[in-house]
Amino acid sequence: MQSIITITGVSYELVDGRTLFENLNFTLDSKLTALVGPNGIGKTTLAKLITGELAPTKGTVRKSGAISFFSQRERPQEITVDEYLSIRYSWSILGDKLLEGIERNLLCTQLSGGQWMRVRLAATMNDQFLVLDEPSNDLDCDAKEILLDFLSNYQYGILLISHDREFLYLCDDILEMSNQGLEKYGDGFEAYEEAKEFERSKSLADLEKSKRERDKAKADRVAQIERQDKRNRQGKENGIRSGMAKILIGARKRRAQATTGKIDSTTLERTAQKVKAALDSFNVIKIDPVMYADLMGTEVPAQKLIAEAKEYNVNFGYKWLYKNDLNFSWRGNIRISLKGGNGSGKSTLIKAILGKNFNCKGEVRKSNLVTLYLDQQCSVLDDAKSIFDNVRESAVMSDSDIRSNLAKLLFFGDSVFQLVSSLSGGERLRAALACGLLSKEKPELLIFDEPTNNLDLQNIKFLEKLISEFKGAVIIISHDEVFLEECRIEDEFLV
């Protein structure tokens, strides 16, 4: 299969002089290839190098055809949907499917996040080789199905940056970026996961073996020194009992000390070698940053009210938001997902439950529960303050304990003093989680609005484990069906 893109010896250095990655070598053809790796490793930067938005510090990028880049975020302009599409869009069946239900005379700034993503995708579908950066973010289930169908049938080649496993399972090849560089895995995502598990198990086994050998070398050194010290003491005692001259006893003592020193030196060297072997084994393991935290939460009594609505609807001036008035009563440890298309009012319902007033009829209310709520913008954070100061406002612990706990959420050293306004999407979510996890009261209710949009695969798995083990009630908006299943979300409510 002919190569469309050839990357040779590519390195990229950031403006602060730090090398983001170096000496990357790979080719891309007309297959569907996924690019995966932890947040901050350089996936989007590599995508921009491929499309020509950035130039490599070293190496070459060769292309044999037109390449288009679909960015993760694009700020909508104050123009109508029709005006935006007139710039880039020409008719296609899949494009029209994506645009179904979107009013063309609306301003792009009036669209929901998912609607805006659909408009942008429709305008991309006529290009040749595509580099798609997190295209499924904000898409509802219907739009995701259209995109899945598009990816399955596209013939000109795609490089897909994604954490969405529904999409990754479609891919022919997987390119993984890590602290060890870039590696290619063939035969699809399932084979990649199996290879990663084998790789991780082997590296951990090698590490444990090296640690055992290191500890044995240390123990041998201690035993040898103790045996030699015992011989030294016995020699000295024998010399004194036999009436040996002090000068000879001193000479024997010096020889004994020299022997002990030699043992010490030899065994220290052996121990150092074992320590180095252990560290080498550890460093071979590709570092997958994973957030570490304990959020067991507080169980809610079975009959305690979580939230309820009675004949509730919201009016935005020209129509009622919900096709049918909402009626529900949720009690106890509910685990529920809110479902509906883009713009159907899922986030609005969450805000109403949390107490925001709208032009409405009927009523909606929430019980007085300790609640951890994370919206898509993580607006619980004060952008003008540092991560540390945001957490300190709600945490009841010493400054050193705050820093120690922030390290468990991957904020190490002086990084805790970064302004929130400078953080990436994934970092913002971790900082917002820290504010909730480290607060003085343990949550009884979790409310998350599309929490996986800015997380890499490893941290999505962390979040799945955290939510699945949470003792209280959970309300989630998410279109990631695998994520919802792993979180043990048992029910859904269609708005």
CSV table of C-alpha atoms in Angstrom, one decimal:
chain,number,residue,atom,x,y,z
A,1,MET,CA,0.0,0.0,0.0
A,2,GLN,CA,1.5,3.4,-1.1
A,3,SER,CA,2.5,5.8,1.7
A,4,ILE,CA,0.7,9.1,1.8
A,5,ILE,CA,2.7,10.6,4.7
A,6,THR,CA,6.3,9.7,5.6
A,7,ILE,CA,7.8,11.0,8.9
A,8,THR,CA,11.6,10.7,9.1
A,9,GLY,CA,13.7,11.5,12.1
A,10,VAL,CA,11.2,14.1,13.3
A,11,SER,CA,11.8,16.0,16.6
A,12,TYR,CA,10.0,19.0,18.1
A,13,GLU,CA,11.3,21.4,20.7
A,14,LEU,CA,9.0,23.7,22.7
A,15,VAL,CA,9.7,27.4,23.0
A,16,ASP,CA,11.1,26.9,26.5
A,17,GLY,CA,13.7,24.6,25.1
A,18,ARG,CA,12.1,21.3,26.3
A,19,THR,CA,12.1,18.5,23.8
A,20,LEU,CA,8.5,17.2,23.4
A,21,PHE,CA,9.5,14.2,21.3
A,22,GLU,CA,12.5,13.2,19.1
A,23,ASN,CA,13.5,11.0,16.2
A,24,LEU,CA,10.0,9.8,15.2
A,25,ASN,CA,9.8,7.5,12.2
A,26,PHE,CA,6.6,6.1,10.6
A,27,THR,CA,4.4,6.1,7.5
A,28,LEU,CA,0.7,6.6,7.0
A,29,ASP,CA,-1.3,5.2,4.1
A,30,SER,CA,-5.0,4.9,3.2
A,31,LYS,CA,-5.8,2.9,6.3
A,32,LEU,CA,-7.6,4.1,9.4
A,33,THR,CA,-4.8,4.7,11.9
A,34,ALA,CA,-5.3,5.7,15.6
A,35,LEU,CA,-2.8,7.9,17.4
A,36,VAL,CA,-3.0,7.3,21.2
A,37,GLY,CA,-1.1,8.3,24.3
A,38,PRO,CA,-1.4,10.2,27.6
A,39,ASN,CA,-2.4,13.9,27.7
A,40,GLY,CA,0.5,16.2,27.1
A,41,ILE,CA,2.7,13.7,25.3
A,42,GLY,CA,2.4,15.7,22.0
A,43,LYS,CA,-0.3,14.1,19.9
A,44,THR,CA,-1.9,17.3,18.7
A,45,THR,CA,1.5,18.8,18.1
A,46,LEU,CA,2.4,15.8,15.9
A,47,ALA,CA,-0.9,16.2,14.0
A,48,LYS,CA,0.0,19.9,13.3
A,49,LEU,CA,3.5,18.9,12.1
A,50,ILE,CA,1.9,16.4,9.7
A,51,THR,CA,-0.6,18.9,8.3
A,52,GLY,CA,2.0,21.7,8.0
A,53,GLU,CA,0.6,24.0,10.7
A,54,LEU,CA,4.0,23.6,12.6
A,55,ALA,CA,7.5,22.8,11.3
A,56,PRO,CA,9.7,20.1,13.0
A,57,THR,CA,12.8,21.2,14.8
A,58,LYS,CA,14.6,18.3,13.1
A,59,GLY,CA,13.6,15.7,10.5
A,60,THR,CA,11.3,15.8,7.5
A,61,VAL,CA,7.6,15.3,6.8
A,62,ARG,CA,6.8,14.2,3.2
A,63,LYS,CA,3.3,14.2,1.8
A,64,SER,CA,2.0,12.8,-1.5
A,65,GLY,CA,-1.5,14.4,-1.4
A,66,ALA,CA,-3.8,17.0,0.2
A,67,ILE,CA,-4.2,16.7,4.0
A,68,SER,CA,-6.8,18.4,6.2
A,69,PHE,CA,-6.7,18.9,9.9
A,70,PHE,CA,-9.8,18.8,12.0
A,71,SER,CA,-8.9,20.5,15.3
A,72,GLN,CA,-10.2,19.5,18.7
A,73,ARG,CA,-11.5,23.0,19.3
A,74,GLU,CA,-12.5,25.8,17.0
A,75,ARG,CA,-14.1,29.0,18.3
A,76,PRO,CA,-17.5,29.5,16.5
A,77,GLN,CA,-17.8,32.8,14.6
A,78,GLU,CA,-20.7,35.3,14.7
A,79,ILE,CA,-22.0,34.0,11.3
A,80,THR,CA,-24.9,31.8,10.5
A,81,VAL,CA,-24.5,28.0,9.9
A,82,ASP,CA,-25.3,28.6,6.2
A,83,GLU,CA,-22.6,31.2,5.9
A,84,TYR,CA,-20.0,28.9,7.6
A,85,LEU,CA,-20.9,26.0,5.3
A,86,SER,CA,-20.7,28.2,2.2
A,87,ILE,CA,-17.0,28.7,2.8
A,88,ARG,CA,-16.1,25.0,3.0
A,89,TYR,CA,-19.0,22.6,2.5
A,90,SER,CA,-20.1,20.9,-0.7
A,91,TRP,CA,-23.0,18.5,-0.7
A,92,SER,CA,-22.5,14.9,0.5
A,93,ILE,CA,-25.0,12.3,1.9
A,94,LEU,CA,-23.1,11.9,5.2
A,95,GLY,CA,-22.7,15.6,5.5
A,96,ASP,CA,-26.4,16.2,5.2
A,97,LYS,CA,-27.1,13.5,7.8
A,98,LEU,CA,-24.8,15.3,10.2
A,99,LEU,CA,-26.7,18.5,9.6
A,100,GLU,CA,-30.2,17.1,10.2
A,101,GLY,CA,-32.1,19.0,12.8
A,102,ILE,CA,-29.8,22.0,12.8
A,103,GLU,CA,-31.4,25.3,11.8
A,104,ARG,CA,-29.2,26.8,9.1
A,105,ASN,CA,-30.2,30.4,10.0
A,106,LEU,CA,-28.8,30.1,13.6
A,107,LEU,CA,-25.6,31.8,14.4
A,108,CYS,CA,-22.7,29.3,15.0
A,109,THR,CA,-22.3,30.9,18.5
A,110,GLN,CA,-25.9,29.8,19.3
A,111,LEU,CA,-25.2,26.1,18.7
A,112,SER,CA,-24.6,23.6,21.4
A,113,GLY,CA,-21.2,22.0,21.6
A,114,GLY,CA,-22.4,18.9,19.8
A,115,GLN,CA,-24.2,20.8,17.1
A,116,TRP,CA,-21.1,22.9,16.4
A,117,MET,CA,-19.0,19.8,16.2
A,118,ARG,CA,-21.5,18.3,13.7
A,119,VAL,CA,-21.4,21.4,11.5
A,120,ARG,CA,-17.6,21.4,11.5
A,121,LEU,CA,-17.4,17.7,10.6
A,122,ALA,CA,-19.9,18.1,7.7
A,123,ALA,CA,-17.6,20.8,6.3
A,124,THR,CA,-14.6,18.4,6.5
A,125,MET,CA,-16.0,15.3,4.8
A,126,ASN,CA,-15.1,16.3,1.3
A,127,ASP,CA,-11.3,16.4,1.9
A,128,GLN,CA,-8.7,13.8,1.1
A,129,PHE,CA,-6.4,12.4,3.9
A,130,LEU,CA,-7.9,13.5,7.2
A,131,VAL,CA,-6.2,14.1,10.5
A,132,LEU,CA,-9.1,14.2,13.1
A,133,ASP,CA,-8.3,15.4,16.6
A,134,GLU,CA,-11.0,14.1,19.1
A,135,PRO,CA,-13.9,14.4,16.6
A,136,SER,CA,-16.4,12.5,18.8
A,137,ASN,CA,-16.2,15.1,21.6
A,138,ASP,CA,-19.7,16.5,22.3
A,139,LEU,CA,-21.4,14.3,19.7
A,140,ASP,CA,-24.7,12.7,20.7
A,141,CYS,CA,-25.4,9.0,19.9
A,142,ASP,CA,-27.0,9.6,16.5
A,143,ALA,CA,-24.2,11.9,15.3
A,144,LYS,CA,-21.6,9.3,16.6
A,145,GLU,CA,-23.3,6.6,14.6
A,146,ILE,CA,-23.0,8.8,11.5
A,147,LEU,CA,-19.3,9.4,12.2
A,148,LEU,CA,-18.7,5.7,12.9
A,149,ASP,CA,-20.2,4.9,9.5
A,150,PHE,CA,-18.1,7.6,7.8
A,151,LEU,CA,-14.9,6.3,9.4
A,152,SER,CA,-15.7,2.7,8.4
A,153,ASN,CA,-16.2,3.6,4.7
A,154,TYR,CA,-13.7,6.4,4.1
A,155,GLN,CA,-11.2,5.4,1.4
A,156,TYR,CA,-8.5,8.1,1.5
A,157,GLY,CA,-6.8,7.5,4.8
A,158,ILE,CA,-7.4,8.9,8.3
A,159,LEU,CA,-5.2,9.6,11.3
A,160,LEU,CA,-7.6,9.6,14.3
A,161,ILE,CA,-6.6,11.0,17.6
A,162,SER,CA,-9.2,9.7,20.0
A,163,HIS,CA,-9.9,8.2,23.4
A,164,ASP,CA,-13.3,6.9,22.4
A,165,ARG,CA,-13.1,3.1,22.4
A,166,GLU,CA,-16.1,2.7,20.0
A,167,PHE,CA,-14.0,4.5,17.4
A,168,LEU,CA,-10.6,3.0,18.3
A,169,TYR,CA,-12.0,-0.5,17.7
A,170,LEU,CA,-12.5,0.5,14.0
A,171,CYS,CA,-8.9,1.3,13.5
A,172,ASP,CA,-6.5,-0.9,11.4
A,173,ASP,CA,-3.3,0.3,13.1
A,174,ILE,CA,-2.4,1.9,16.4
A,175,LEU,CA,0.4,4.5,16.8
A,176,GLU,CA,1.2,4.9,20.5
A,177,MET,CA,3.2,7.9,21.8
A,178,SER,CA,4.8,7.5,25.2
A,179,ASN,CA,7.8,8.6,27.2
A,180,GLN,CA,9.7,5.9,25.3
A,181,GLY,CA,8.9,7.4,21.8
A,182,LEU,CA,6.5,6.1,19.2
A,183,GLU,CA,5.6,2.5,18.5
A,184,LYS,CA,3.3,1.0,15.9
A,185,TYR,CA,0.9,-1.9,16.6
A,186,GLY,CA,-0.9,-3.7,13.8
A,187,ASP,CA,-4.1,-5.8,13.8
A,188,GLY,CA,-6.3,-3.3,15.5
A,189,PHE,CA,-7.1,-1.9,18.9
A,190,GLU,CA,-8.0,-5.2,20.5
A,191,ALA,CA,-4.6,-6.7,19.6
A,192,TYR,CA,-3.0,-3.4,20.8
A,193,GLU,CA,-4.6,-3.8,24.3
A,194,GLU,CA,-3.5,-7.4,24.5
A,195,ALA,CA,0.1,-6.5,23.5
A,196,LYS,CA,0.1,-3.6,26.1
A,197,GLU,CA,-1.1,-6.0,28.9
A,198,PHE,CA,1.6,-8.5,28.0
A,199,GLU,CA,4.2,-5.7,27.8
A,200,ARG,CA,3.1,-4.3,31.2
A,201,SER,CA,3.1,-7.7,32.9
A,202,LYS,CA,6.6,-8.6,31.6
A,203,SER,CA,8.1,-5.3,32.6
A,204,LEU,CA,6.6,-5.5,36.1
A,205,ALA,CA,7.9,-9.1,36.4
A,206,ASP,CA,11.4,-7.9,35.4
A,207,LEU,CA,11.2,-5.1,37.9
A,208,GLU,CA,10.2,-7.4,40.7
A,209,LYS,CA,13.0,-9.8,39.9
A,210,SER,CA,15.5,-7.0,39.9
A,211,LYS,CA,14.2,-5.7,43.2
A,212,ARG,CA,14.6,-9.2,44.7
A,213,GLU,CA,18.1,-9.5,43.4
A,214,ARG,CA,19.0,-6.1,44.8
A,215,ASP,CA,17.6,-6.9,48.2
A,216,LYS,CA,19.4,-10.2,48.2
A,217,ALA,CA,22.7,-8.4,47.4
A,218,LYS,CA,22.1,-6.0,50.3
A,219,ALA,CA,21.4,-8.9,52.6
A,220,ASP,CA,24.5,-10.8,51.5
A,221,ARG,CA,26.6,-7.7,52.1
A,222,VAL,CA,25.2,-7.3,55.6
A,223,ALA,CA,25.8,-11.0,56.4
A,224,GLN,CA,29.4,-11.0,55.1
A,225,ILE,CA,30.3,-7.9,57.1
A,226,GLU,CA,28.7,-9.4,60.2
A,227,ARG,CA,30.7,-12.7,59.7
A,228,GLN,CA,33.9,-10.7,59.2
A,229,ASP,CA,33.3,-8.6,62.2
A,230,LYS,CA,32.8,-11.7,64.3
A,231,ARG,CA,36.1,-13.1,63.0
A,232,ASN,CA,37.8,-9.8,63.8
A,233,ARG,CA,36.5,-9.9,67.4
A,234,GLN,CA,37.5,-13.5,67.8
A,235,GLY,CA,41.0,-12.8,66.5
A,236,LYS,CA,41.4,-9.9,68.8
A,237,GLU,CA,40.2,-11.9,71.8
A,238,ASN,CA,42.5,-14.9,70.9
A,239,GLY,CA,45.4,-12.5,70.6
A,240,ILE,CA,44.8,-11.0,74.0
A,241,ARG,CA,44.4,-14.4,75.7
A,242,SER,CA,47.6,-15.8,74.1
A,243,GLY,CA,49.6,-12.8,75.3
A,244,MET,CA,50.4,-11.5,71.8
A,245,ALA,CA,52.3,-8.3,71.7
A,246,LYS,CA,50.2,-5.1,71.3
A,247,ILE,CA,52.0,-4.2,68.0
A,248,LEU,CA,51.1,-7.6,66.5
A,249,ILE,CA,47.5,-7.2,67.7
A,250,GLY,CA,47.4,-3.8,66.1
A,251,ALA,CA,48.7,-5.2,62.8
A,252,ARG,CA,46.1,-8.0,62.8
A,253,LYS,CA,43.4,-5.4,63.5
A,254,ARG,CA,44.5,-3.3,60.6
A,255,ARG,CA,44.5,-6.3,58.3
A,256,ALA,CA,41.0,-7.3,59.5
A,257,GLN,CA,39.7,-3.7,58.9
A,258,ALA,CA,41.2,-3.8,55.4
A,259,THR,CA,39.4,-7.2,54.8
A,260,THR,CA,36.1,-5.7,56.1
A,261,GLY,CA,36.6,-2.7,53.9
A,262,LYS,CA,37.2,-4.9,50.8
A,263,ILE,CA,34.0,-6.8,51.6
A,264,ASP,CA,32.2,-3.6,52.0
A,265,SER,CA,33.5,-2.2,48.7
A,266,THR,CA,32.8,-5.3,46.7
A,267,THR,CA,29.3,-5.9,48.0
A,268,LEU,CA,28.4,-2.2,47.7
A,269,GLU,CA,29.4,-2.4,44.0
A,270,ARG,CA,27.3,-5.6,43.5
A,271,THR,CA,24.3,-3.9,45.3
A,272,ALA,CA,24.7,-0.8,43.1
A,273,GLN,CA,24.6,-3.0,40.0
A,274,LYS,CA,21.3,-4.6,41.2
A,275,VAL,CA,19.8,-1.2,42.0
A,276,LYS,CA,20.7,0.0,38.5
A,277,ALA,CA,19.2,-3.1,37.0
A,278,ALA,CA,16.0,-2.5,39.0
A,279,LEU,CA,15.8,1.1,37.8
A,280,ASP,CA,16.5,0.1,34.2
A,281,SER,CA,13.7,-2.4,34.4
A,282,PHE,CA,11.4,0.3,35.8
A,283,ASN,CA,12.3,2.8,33.2
A,284,VAL,CA,11.5,0.3,30.4
A,285,ILE,CA,7.8,0.5,31.5
A,286,LYS,CA,6.1,3.1,29.5
A,287,ILE,CA,4.8,5.7,31.9
A,288,ASP,CA,1.0,6.0,31.6
A,289,PRO,CA,0.1,8.9,34.0
A,290,VAL,CA,-2.9,7.8,36.0
A,291,MET,CA,-4.6,9.9,38.6
A,292,TYR,CA,-4.6,8.3,42.1
A,293,ALA,CA,-7.4,9.2,44.5
A,294,ASP,CA,-9.8,7.6,46.9
A,295,LEU,CA,-13.4,8.8,46.5
A,296,MET,CA,-15.7,6.3,48.3
A,297,GLY,CA,-18.2,9.0,49.1
A,298,THR,CA,-21.2,8.7,51.5
A,299,GLU,CA,-24.1,6.3,50.9
A,300,VAL,CA,-27.5,7.8,50.6
A,301,PRO,CA,-30.5,6.2,52.4
A,302,ALA,CA,-32.8,4.3,50.1
A,303,GLN,CA,-35.8,6.7,50.5
A,304,LYS,CA,-33.9,9.9,50.6
A,305,LEU,CA,-34.8,12.3,47.8
A,306,ILE,CA,-32.1,13.0,45.2
A,307,ALA,CA,-34.1,15.2,42.8
A,308,GLU,CA,-37.6,15.4,41.4
A,309,ALA,CA,-39.5,17.3,38.7
A,310,LYS,CA,-43.2,17.9,38.3
A,311,GLU,CA,-44.6,19.1,34.9
A,312,TYR,CA,-41.3,20.9,34.4
A,313,ASN,CA,-40.3,22.7,31.1
A,314,VAL,CA,-38.1,25.6,30.1
A,315,ASN,CA,-39.1,28.4,27.7
A,316,PHE,CA,-36.3,30.1,25.7
A,317,GLY,CA,-38.6,32.8,24.2
A,318,TYR,CA,-39.6,31.1,21.0
A,319,LYS,CA,-40.4,27.5,22.1
A,320,TRP,CA,-40.5,25.1,25.0
A,321,LEU,CA,-37.2,23.2,25.4
A,322,TYR,CA,-38.6,19.8,26.2
A,323,LYS,CA,-41.0,18.1,23.8
A,324,ASN,CA,-42.9,16.7,26.8
A,325,ASP,CA,-42.9,18.2,30.3
A,326,LEU,CA,-40.5,16.4,32.7
A,327,ASN,CA,-41.7,14.3,35.6
A,328,PHE,CA,-39.5,12.1,37.7
A,329,SER,CA,-38.6,11.4,41.3
A,330,TRP,CA,-35.1,9.9,42.0
A,331,ARG,CA,-34.3,8.5,45.5
A,332,GLY,CA,-31.4,6.7,47.2
A,333,ASN,CA,-28.2,5.6,45.5
A,334,ILE,CA,-29.4,6.1,41.9
A,335,ARG,CA,-26.8,5.6,39.1
A,336,ILE,CA,-28.4,7.3,36.1
A,337,SER,CA,-27.4,8.8,32.8
A,338,LEU,CA,-29.2,11.6,31.0
A,339,LYS,CA,-29.7,10.8,27.4
A,340,GLY,CA,-30.9,12.9,24.4
A,341,GLY,CA,-29.6,14.6,21.3
A,342,ASN,CA,-27.4,17.6,21.1
A,343,GLY,CA,-29.3,20.7,22.2
A,344,SER,CA,-32.1,18.6,23.9
A,345,GLY,CA,-31.6,20.2,27.3
A,346,LYS,CA,-29.5,17.7,29.3
A,347,SER,CA,-27.1,20.3,30.7
A,348,THR,CA,-30.0,22.7,31.3
A,349,LEU,CA,-31.8,20.1,33.4
A,350,ILE,CA,-28.6,19.6,35.5
A,351,LYS,CA,-28.4,23.3,36.1
A,352,ALA,CA,-32.0,23.4,37.1
A,353,ILE,CA,-31.5,20.5,39.5
A,354,LEU,CA,-28.6,22.5,41.0
A,355,GLY,CA,-30.8,25.5,41.6
A,356,LYS,CA,-30.4,27.8,38.6
A,357,ASN,CA,-33.6,29.7,37.7
A,358,PHE,CA,-35.0,29.6,34.2
A,359,ASN,CA,-38.1,31.0,32.5
A,360,CYS,CA,-40.1,27.8,33.2
A,361,LYS,CA,-43.3,26.1,34.3
A,362,GLY,CA,-43.7,23.4,36.9
A,363,GLU,CA,-40.9,22.8,39.3
A,364,VAL,CA,-37.6,20.9,39.8
A,365,ARG,CA,-35.7,20.5,43.0
A,366,LYS,CA,-32.8,18.7,44.6
A,367,SER,CA,-32.4,17.5,48.2
A,368,ASN,CA,-29.8,19.2,50.3
A,369,LEU,CA,-26.9,16.8,49.5
A,370,VAL,CA,-23.2,17.3,49.5
A,371,THR,CA,-22.6,17.4,45.8
A,372,LEU,CA,-19.6,17.3,43.5
A,373,TYR,CA,-20.6,18.8,40.2
A,374,LEU,CA,-18.2,19.1,37.2
A,375,ASP,CA,-19.5,20.8,34.1
A,376,GLN,CA,-17.8,20.7,30.7
A,377,GLN,CA,-15.9,24.0,31.5
A,378,CYS,CA,-15.1,22.9,35.1
A,379,SER,CA,-16.5,26.3,36.2
A,380,VAL,CA,-16.1,25.4,39.9
A,381,LEU,CA,-12.6,26.7,39.4
A,382,ASP,CA,-11.5,30.3,39.8
A,383,ASP,CA,-9.3,31.0,36.7
A,384,ALA,CA,-7.5,33.9,38.3
A,385,LYS,CA,-6.1,31.7,41.1
A,386,SER,CA,-3.6,28.8,41.2
A,387,ILE,CA,-4.5,25.2,41.5
A,388,PHE,CA,-3.2,25.2,45.1
A,389,ASP,CA,-5.3,28.3,46.1
A,390,ASN,CA,-8.5,26.8,44.5
A,391,VAL,CA,-8.1,23.6,46.6
A,392,ARG,CA,-7.1,25.4,49.8
A,393,GLU,CA,-10.4,27.3,49.8
A,394,SER,CA,-12.4,24.1,50.4
A,395,ALA,CA,-9.8,21.7,52.0
A,396,VAL,CA,-9.4,21.3,55.7
A,397,MET,CA,-5.8,20.1,55.9
A,398,SER,CA,-2.3,21.5,56.1
A,399,ASP,CA,-0.5,23.1,53.1
A,400,SER,CA,1.9,20.1,52.9
A,401,ASP,CA,-1.0,17.6,52.9
A,402,ILE,CA,-2.7,19.6,50.1
A,403,ARG,CA,0.5,19.4,48.0
A,404,SER,CA,0.9,15.7,48.8
A,405,ASN,CA,-2.7,15.0,47.7
A,406,LEU,CA,-2.4,17.1,44.6
A,407,ALA,CA,0.6,14.9,43.6
A,408,LYS,CA,-1.8,12.0,43.6
A,409,LEU,CA,-3.7,13.8,40.9
A,410,LEU,CA,-0.5,14.4,38.9
A,411,PHE,CA,0.2,18.0,40.1
A,412,PHE,CA,3.8,17.7,41.2
A,413,GLY,CA,6.2,20.2,42.8
A,414,ASP,CA,5.7,23.8,41.8
A,415,SER,CA,3.1,22.9,39.1
A,416,VAL,CA,0.5,23.3,41.9
A,417,PHE,CA,1.1,27.1,41.6
A,418,GLN,CA,0.0,27.2,38.0
A,419,LEU,CA,-2.8,29.6,37.3
A,420,VAL,CA,-6.0,27.7,36.4
A,421,SER,CA,-6.4,29.9,33.3
A,422,SER,CA,-3.2,28.3,31.8
A,423,LEU,CA,-4.4,24.7,32.2
A,424,SER,CA,-5.3,22.3,29.4
A,425,GLY,CA,-8.8,20.7,29.4
A,426,GLY,CA,-7.5,17.5,31.1
A,427,GLU,CA,-5.6,19.5,33.7
A,428,ARG,CA,-8.7,21.6,34.4
A,429,LEU,CA,-10.8,18.4,35.1
A,430,ARG,CA,-8.1,17.1,37.4
A,431,ALA,CA,-7.9,20.4,39.3
A,432,ALA,CA,-11.7,20.4,39.6
A,433,LEU,CA,-11.7,16.9,40.9
A,434,ALA,CA,-9.1,17.9,43.5
A,435,CYS,CA,-11.4,20.6,44.8
A,436,GLY,CA,-14.1,18.1,45.3
A,437,LEU,CA,-12.1,15.1,46.5
A,438,LEU,CA,-10.1,17.1,49.1
A,439,SER,CA,-13.0,19.2,50.5
A,440,LYS,CA,-14.0,18.9,54.1
A,441,GLU,CA,-17.2,17.0,53.3
A,442,LYS,CA,-17.3,13.8,51.4
A,443,PRO,CA,-19.8,13.9,48.4
A,444,GLU,CA,-23.1,12.1,48.6
A,445,LEU,CA,-23.9,12.9,44.9
A,446,LEU,CA,-21.7,13.1,41.8
A,447,ILE,CA,-22.9,15.0,38.8
A,448,PHE,CA,-20.7,14.9,35.7
A,449,ASP,CA,-21.4,16.6,32.4
A,450,GLU,CA,-19.3,14.9,29.6
A,451,PRO,CA,-16.3,14.2,31.9
A,452,THR,CA,-14.3,12.1,29.4
A,453,ASN,CA,-14.0,14.8,26.7
A,454,ASN,CA,-10.5,15.9,27.7
A,455,LEU,CA,-9.1,12.7,29.3
A,456,ASP,CA,-6.8,10.1,27.8
A,457,LEU,CA,-7.5,6.4,27.9
A,458,GLN,CA,-5.6,5.7,31.1
A,459,ASN,CA,-7.3,8.4,33.1
A,460,ILE,CA,-10.7,7.5,31.7
A,461,LYS,CA,-10.2,4.1,33.2
A,462,PHE,CA,-9.2,5.7,36.5
A,463,LEU,CA,-12.4,7.8,36.4
A,464,GLU,CA,-14.4,4.7,35.6
A,465,LYS,CA,-13.0,2.9,38.6
A,466,LEU,CA,-13.6,5.9,40.8
A,467,ILE,CA,-17.2,6.3,39.8
A,468,SER,CA,-17.9,2.5,39.9
A,469,GLU,CA,-16.7,2.4,43.5
A,470,PHE,CA,-18.5,5.5,44.6
A,471,LYS,CA,-21.0,4.8,47.4
A,472,GLY,CA,-23.4,7.6,46.8
A,473,ALA,CA,-25.7,8.7,44.0
A,474,VAL,CA,-24.5,9.4,40.4
A,475,ILE,CA,-25.9,11.4,37.6
A,476,ILE,CA,-23.9,11.6,34.4
A,477,ILE,CA,-24.3,13.1,30.9
A,478,SER,CA,-22.1,11.1,28.5
A,479,HIS,CA,-22.4,9.7,25.0
A,480,ASP,CA,-19.6,7.2,25.7
A,481,GLU,CA,-21.4,3.9,26.1
A,482,VAL,CA,-18.3,1.9,27.2
A,483,PHE,CA,-17.6,4.5,29.9
A,484,LEU,CA,-21.2,4.4,31.2
A,485,GLU,CA,-21.1,0.6,31.3
A,486,GLU,CA,-17.7,0.6,33.2
A,487,CYS,CA,-19.1,3.1,35.7
A,488,ARG,CA,-21.9,0.7,36.5
A,489,ILE,CA,-24.6,3.2,35.4
A,490,GLU,CA,-27.8,1.2,35.7
A,491,ASP,CA,-30.6,3.5,34.4
A,492,GLU,CA,-31.1,6.2,31.9
A,493,PHE,CA,-33.5,9.2,31.6
A,494,LEU,CA,-34.4,10.5,28.2
A,495,VAL,CA,-35.0,14.3,28.0
